[in-house]
PDB file of C-alpha atoms in Angstrom:
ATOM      1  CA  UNK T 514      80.798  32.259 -30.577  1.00  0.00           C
ATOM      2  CA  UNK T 515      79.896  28.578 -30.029  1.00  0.00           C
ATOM      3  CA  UNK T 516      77.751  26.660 -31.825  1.00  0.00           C
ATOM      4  CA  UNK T 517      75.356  24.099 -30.131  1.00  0.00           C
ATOM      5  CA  UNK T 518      74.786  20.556 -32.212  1.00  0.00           C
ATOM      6  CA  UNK T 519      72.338  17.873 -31.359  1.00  0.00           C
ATOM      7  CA  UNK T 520      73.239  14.414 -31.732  1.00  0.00           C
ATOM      8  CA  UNK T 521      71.557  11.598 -30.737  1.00  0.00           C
ATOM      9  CA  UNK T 522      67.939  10.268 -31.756  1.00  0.00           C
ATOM     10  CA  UNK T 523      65.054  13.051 -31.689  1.00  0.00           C
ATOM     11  CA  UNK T 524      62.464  11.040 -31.331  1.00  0.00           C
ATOM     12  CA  UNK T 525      64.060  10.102 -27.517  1.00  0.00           C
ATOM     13  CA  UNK T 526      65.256  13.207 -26.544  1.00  0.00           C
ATOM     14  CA  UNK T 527      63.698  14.398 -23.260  1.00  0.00           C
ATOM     15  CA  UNK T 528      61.601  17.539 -22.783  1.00  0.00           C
ATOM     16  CA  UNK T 529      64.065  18.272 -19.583  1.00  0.00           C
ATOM     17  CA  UNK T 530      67.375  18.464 -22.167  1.00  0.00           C
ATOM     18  CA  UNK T 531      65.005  20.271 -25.049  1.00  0.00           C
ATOM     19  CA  UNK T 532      64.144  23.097 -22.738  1.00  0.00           C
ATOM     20  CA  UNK T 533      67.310  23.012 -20.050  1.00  0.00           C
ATOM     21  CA  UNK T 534      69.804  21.427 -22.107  1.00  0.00           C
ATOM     22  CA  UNK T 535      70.936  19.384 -18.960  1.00  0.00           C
ATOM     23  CA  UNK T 536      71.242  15.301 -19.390  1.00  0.00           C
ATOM     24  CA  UNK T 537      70.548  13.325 -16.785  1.00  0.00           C
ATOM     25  CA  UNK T 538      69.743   9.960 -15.468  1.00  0.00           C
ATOM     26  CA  UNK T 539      65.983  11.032 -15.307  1.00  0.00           C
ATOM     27  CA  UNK T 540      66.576  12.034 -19.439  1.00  0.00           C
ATOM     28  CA  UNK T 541      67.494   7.625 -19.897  1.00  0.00           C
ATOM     29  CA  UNK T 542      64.739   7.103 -18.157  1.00  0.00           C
ATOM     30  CA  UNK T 543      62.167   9.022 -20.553  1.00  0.00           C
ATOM     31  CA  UNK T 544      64.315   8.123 -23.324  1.00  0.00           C
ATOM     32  CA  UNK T 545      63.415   3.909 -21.816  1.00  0.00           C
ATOM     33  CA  UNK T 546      59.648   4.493 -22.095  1.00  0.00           C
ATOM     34  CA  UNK T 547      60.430   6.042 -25.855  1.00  0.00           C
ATOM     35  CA  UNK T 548      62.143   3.004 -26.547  1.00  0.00           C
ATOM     36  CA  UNK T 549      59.392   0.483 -25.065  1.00  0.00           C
ATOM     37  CA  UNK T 550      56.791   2.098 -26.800  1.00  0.00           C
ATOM     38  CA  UNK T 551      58.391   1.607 -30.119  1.00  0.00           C
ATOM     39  CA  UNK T 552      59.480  -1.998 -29.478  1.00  0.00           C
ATOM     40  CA  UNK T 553      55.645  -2.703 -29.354  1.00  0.00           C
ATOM     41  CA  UNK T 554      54.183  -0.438 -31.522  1.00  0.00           C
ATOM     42  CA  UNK T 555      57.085  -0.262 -34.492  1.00  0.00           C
ATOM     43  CA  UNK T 556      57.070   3.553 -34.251  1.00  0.00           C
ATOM     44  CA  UNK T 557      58.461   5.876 -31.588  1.00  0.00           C
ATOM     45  CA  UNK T 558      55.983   7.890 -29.965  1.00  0.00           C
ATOM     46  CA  UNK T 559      56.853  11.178 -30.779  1.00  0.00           C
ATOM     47  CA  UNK T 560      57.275  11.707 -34.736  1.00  0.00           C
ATOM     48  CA  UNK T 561      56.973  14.605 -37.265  1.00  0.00           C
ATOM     49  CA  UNK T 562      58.375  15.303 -40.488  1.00  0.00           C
ATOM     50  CA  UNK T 563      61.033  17.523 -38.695  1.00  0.00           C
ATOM     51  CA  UNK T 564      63.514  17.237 -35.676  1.00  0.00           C
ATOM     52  CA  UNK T 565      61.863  20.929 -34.734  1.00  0.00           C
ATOM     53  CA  UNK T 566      58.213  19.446 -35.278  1.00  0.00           C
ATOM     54  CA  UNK T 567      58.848  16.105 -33.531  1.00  0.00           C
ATOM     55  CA  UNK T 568      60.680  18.118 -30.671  1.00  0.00           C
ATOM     56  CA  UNK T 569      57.082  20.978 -30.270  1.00  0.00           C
ATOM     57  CA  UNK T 570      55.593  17.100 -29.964  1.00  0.00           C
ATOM     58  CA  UNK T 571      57.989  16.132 -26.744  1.00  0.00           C
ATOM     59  CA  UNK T 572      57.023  19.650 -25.758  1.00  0.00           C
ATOM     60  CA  UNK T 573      53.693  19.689 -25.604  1.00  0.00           C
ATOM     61  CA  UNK T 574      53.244  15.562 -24.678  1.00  0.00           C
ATOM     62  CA  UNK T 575      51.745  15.098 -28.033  1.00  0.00           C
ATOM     63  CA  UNK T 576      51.323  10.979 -28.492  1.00  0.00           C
ATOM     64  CA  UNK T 577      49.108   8.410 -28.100  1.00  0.00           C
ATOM     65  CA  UNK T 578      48.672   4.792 -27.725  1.00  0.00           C
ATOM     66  CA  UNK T 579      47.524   2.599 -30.848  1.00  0.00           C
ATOM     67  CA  UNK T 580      44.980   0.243 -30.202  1.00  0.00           C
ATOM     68  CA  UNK T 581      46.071  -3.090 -28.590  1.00  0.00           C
ATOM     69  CA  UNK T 582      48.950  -1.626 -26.974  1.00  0.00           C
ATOM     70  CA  UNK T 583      49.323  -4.025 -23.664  1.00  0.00           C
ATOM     71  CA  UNK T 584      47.835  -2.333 -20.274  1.00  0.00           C
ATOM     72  CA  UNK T 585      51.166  -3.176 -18.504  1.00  0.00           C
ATOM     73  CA  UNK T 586      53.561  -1.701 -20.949  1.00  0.00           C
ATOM     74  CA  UNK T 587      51.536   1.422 -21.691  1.00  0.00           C
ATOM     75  CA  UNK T 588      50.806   1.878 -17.975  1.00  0.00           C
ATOM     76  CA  UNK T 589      55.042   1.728 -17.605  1.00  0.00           C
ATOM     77  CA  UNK T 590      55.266   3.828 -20.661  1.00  0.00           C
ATOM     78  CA  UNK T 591      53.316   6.182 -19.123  1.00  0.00           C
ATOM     79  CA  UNK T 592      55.451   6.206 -16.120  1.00  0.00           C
ATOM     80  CA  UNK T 593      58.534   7.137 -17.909  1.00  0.00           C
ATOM     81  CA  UNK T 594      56.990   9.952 -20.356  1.00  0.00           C
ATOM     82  CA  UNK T 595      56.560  12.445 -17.764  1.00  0.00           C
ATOM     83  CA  UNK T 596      57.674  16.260 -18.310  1.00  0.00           C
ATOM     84  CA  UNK T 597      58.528  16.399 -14.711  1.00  0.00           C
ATOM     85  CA  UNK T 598      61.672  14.715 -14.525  1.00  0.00           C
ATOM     86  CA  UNK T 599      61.406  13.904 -11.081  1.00  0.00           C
ATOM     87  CA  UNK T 600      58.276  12.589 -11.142  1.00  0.00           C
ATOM     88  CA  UNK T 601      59.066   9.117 -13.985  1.00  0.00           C
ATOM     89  CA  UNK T 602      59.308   6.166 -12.535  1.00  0.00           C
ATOM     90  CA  UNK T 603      63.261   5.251 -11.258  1.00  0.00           C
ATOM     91  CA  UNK T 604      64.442   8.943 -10.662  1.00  0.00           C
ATOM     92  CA  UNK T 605      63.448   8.477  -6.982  1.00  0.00           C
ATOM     93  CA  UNK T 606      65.706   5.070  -6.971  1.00  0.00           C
ATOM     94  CA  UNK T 607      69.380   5.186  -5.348  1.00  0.00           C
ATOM     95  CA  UNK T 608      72.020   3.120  -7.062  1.00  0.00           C
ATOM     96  CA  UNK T 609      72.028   1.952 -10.598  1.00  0.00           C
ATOM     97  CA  UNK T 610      69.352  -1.016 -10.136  1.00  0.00           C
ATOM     98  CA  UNK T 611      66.054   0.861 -10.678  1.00  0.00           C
ATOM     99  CA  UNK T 612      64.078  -1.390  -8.686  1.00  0.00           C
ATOM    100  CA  UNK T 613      60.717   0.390  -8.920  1.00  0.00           C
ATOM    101  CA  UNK T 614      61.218   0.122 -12.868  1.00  0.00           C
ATOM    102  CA  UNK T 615      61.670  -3.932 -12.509  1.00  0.00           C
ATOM    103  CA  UNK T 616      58.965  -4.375  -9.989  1.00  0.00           C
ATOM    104  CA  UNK T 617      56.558  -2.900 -12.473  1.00  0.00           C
ATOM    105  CA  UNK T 618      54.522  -5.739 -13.669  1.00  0.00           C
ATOM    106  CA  UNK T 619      55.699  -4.886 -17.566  1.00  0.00           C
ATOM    107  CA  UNK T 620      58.892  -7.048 -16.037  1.00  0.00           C
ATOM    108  CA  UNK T 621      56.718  -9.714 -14.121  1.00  0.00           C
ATOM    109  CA  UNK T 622      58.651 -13.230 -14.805  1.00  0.00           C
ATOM    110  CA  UNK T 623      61.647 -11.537 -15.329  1.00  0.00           C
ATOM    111  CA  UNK T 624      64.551 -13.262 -13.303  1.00  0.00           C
ATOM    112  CA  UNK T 625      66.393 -10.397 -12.495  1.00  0.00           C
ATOM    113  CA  UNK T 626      69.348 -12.229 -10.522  1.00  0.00           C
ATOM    114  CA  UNK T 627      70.142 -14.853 -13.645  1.00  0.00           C
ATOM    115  CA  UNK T 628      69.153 -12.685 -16.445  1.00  0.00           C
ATOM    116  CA  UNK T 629      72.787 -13.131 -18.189  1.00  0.00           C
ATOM    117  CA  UNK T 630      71.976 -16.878 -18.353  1.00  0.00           C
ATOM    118  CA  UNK T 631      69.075 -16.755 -19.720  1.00  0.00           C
ATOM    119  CA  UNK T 632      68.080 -17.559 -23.449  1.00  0.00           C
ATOM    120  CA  UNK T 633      66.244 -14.130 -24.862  1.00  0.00           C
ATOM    121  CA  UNK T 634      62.297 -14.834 -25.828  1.00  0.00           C
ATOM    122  CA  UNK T 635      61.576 -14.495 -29.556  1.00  0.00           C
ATOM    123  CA  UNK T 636      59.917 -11.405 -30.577  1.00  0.00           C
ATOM    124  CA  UNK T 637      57.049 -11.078 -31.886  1.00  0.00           C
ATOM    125  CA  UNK T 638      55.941  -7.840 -33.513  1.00  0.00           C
ATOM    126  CA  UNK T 639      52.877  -6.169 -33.038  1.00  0.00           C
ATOM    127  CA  UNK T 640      51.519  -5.745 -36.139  1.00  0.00           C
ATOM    128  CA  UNK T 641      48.118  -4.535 -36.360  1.00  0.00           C
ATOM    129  CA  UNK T 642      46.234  -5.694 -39.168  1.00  0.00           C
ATOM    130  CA  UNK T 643      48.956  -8.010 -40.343  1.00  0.00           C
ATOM    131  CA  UNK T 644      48.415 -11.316 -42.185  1.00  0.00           C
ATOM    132  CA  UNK T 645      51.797 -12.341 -41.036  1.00  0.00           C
ATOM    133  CA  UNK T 646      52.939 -15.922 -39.943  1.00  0.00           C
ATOM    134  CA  UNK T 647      53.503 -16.310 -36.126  1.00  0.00           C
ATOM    135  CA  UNK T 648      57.212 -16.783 -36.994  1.00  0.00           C
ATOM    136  CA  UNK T 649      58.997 -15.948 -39.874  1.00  0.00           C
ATOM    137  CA  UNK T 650      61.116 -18.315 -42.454  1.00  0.00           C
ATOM    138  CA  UNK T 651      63.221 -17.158 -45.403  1.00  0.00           C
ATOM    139  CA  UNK T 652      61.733 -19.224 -48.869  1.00  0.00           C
ATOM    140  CA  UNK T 653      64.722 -21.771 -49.992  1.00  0.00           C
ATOM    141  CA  UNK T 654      64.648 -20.283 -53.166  1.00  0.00           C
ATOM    142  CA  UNK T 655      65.892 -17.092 -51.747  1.00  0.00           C
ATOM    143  CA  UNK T 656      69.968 -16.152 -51.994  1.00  0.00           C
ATOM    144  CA  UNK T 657      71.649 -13.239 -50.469  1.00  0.00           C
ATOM    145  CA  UNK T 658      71.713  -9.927 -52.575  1.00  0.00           C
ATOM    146  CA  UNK T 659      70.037  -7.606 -54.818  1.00  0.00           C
ATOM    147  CA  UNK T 660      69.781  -9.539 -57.985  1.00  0.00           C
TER     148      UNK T 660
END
């Protein structure tokens, strides 16, 4: 008999590969909007104390936004997060340019055509409740290691 592993991150696996076991394009696509929504909100949307617990969460669309999540991302977020699989946002799209994904105004100001040129923007966290600087400088009296 064969034996079935998972590997990969649970917390982005898509509902469609939980209950069909089938990856597709449409399974990147939710596993973009898991990614986005963790990039802004330092956690991934769907967590538990368990791969089986965090997977009932895909399941049954159990998430929710913390407060002073932007409007555009979480309106893209919600997009992508979307048991039907052809229903997210880029499934419909032909080729490999998703062009309803970069229209969305999450991307607005995004030059698509020169984006290998371009110098990244710093990130910023979003850290609710933080006291932290805007930008973040290692003390001089700091040196590498654990001592």
């Amino acid at each position: 008999s064969r034996k079935i592993s998972f590997v990969g991150t649970a917390q982005y696996v898509s509902p469609d590969l939980l209950q069909n076991r089938v990856d597709t394009r449409a399974s990147d696509l939710w596993a973009l909007g898991c990614i986005i929504y963790q990039m802004i909100s330092g956690l991934p949307p769907f967590r538990a104390p368990t791969e089986f617990l965090t997977f009932q969460k895909i399941l049954k669309m159990e998430y929710e936004f913390p407060e002073g999540f932007p409007a555009d991302a979480k309106d893209l977020v919600e997009k992508l997060l979307v048991l039907d699989h052809t229903k997210r946002l880029g499934s419909d799209d032909t080729g490999d340019t998703y062009e309803s994904i970069r229209k969305h105004p999450f991307f607005e100001g995004i030059d698509w055509e020169n984006i290998w040129e371009q110098t990244p923007p710093k990130i910023s966290p979003y850290l609710p409740g933080g006291s932290f600087e805007e930008e973040y400088t290692v003390p001089d009296h700091l040196e590498p290691g654990l001592g």
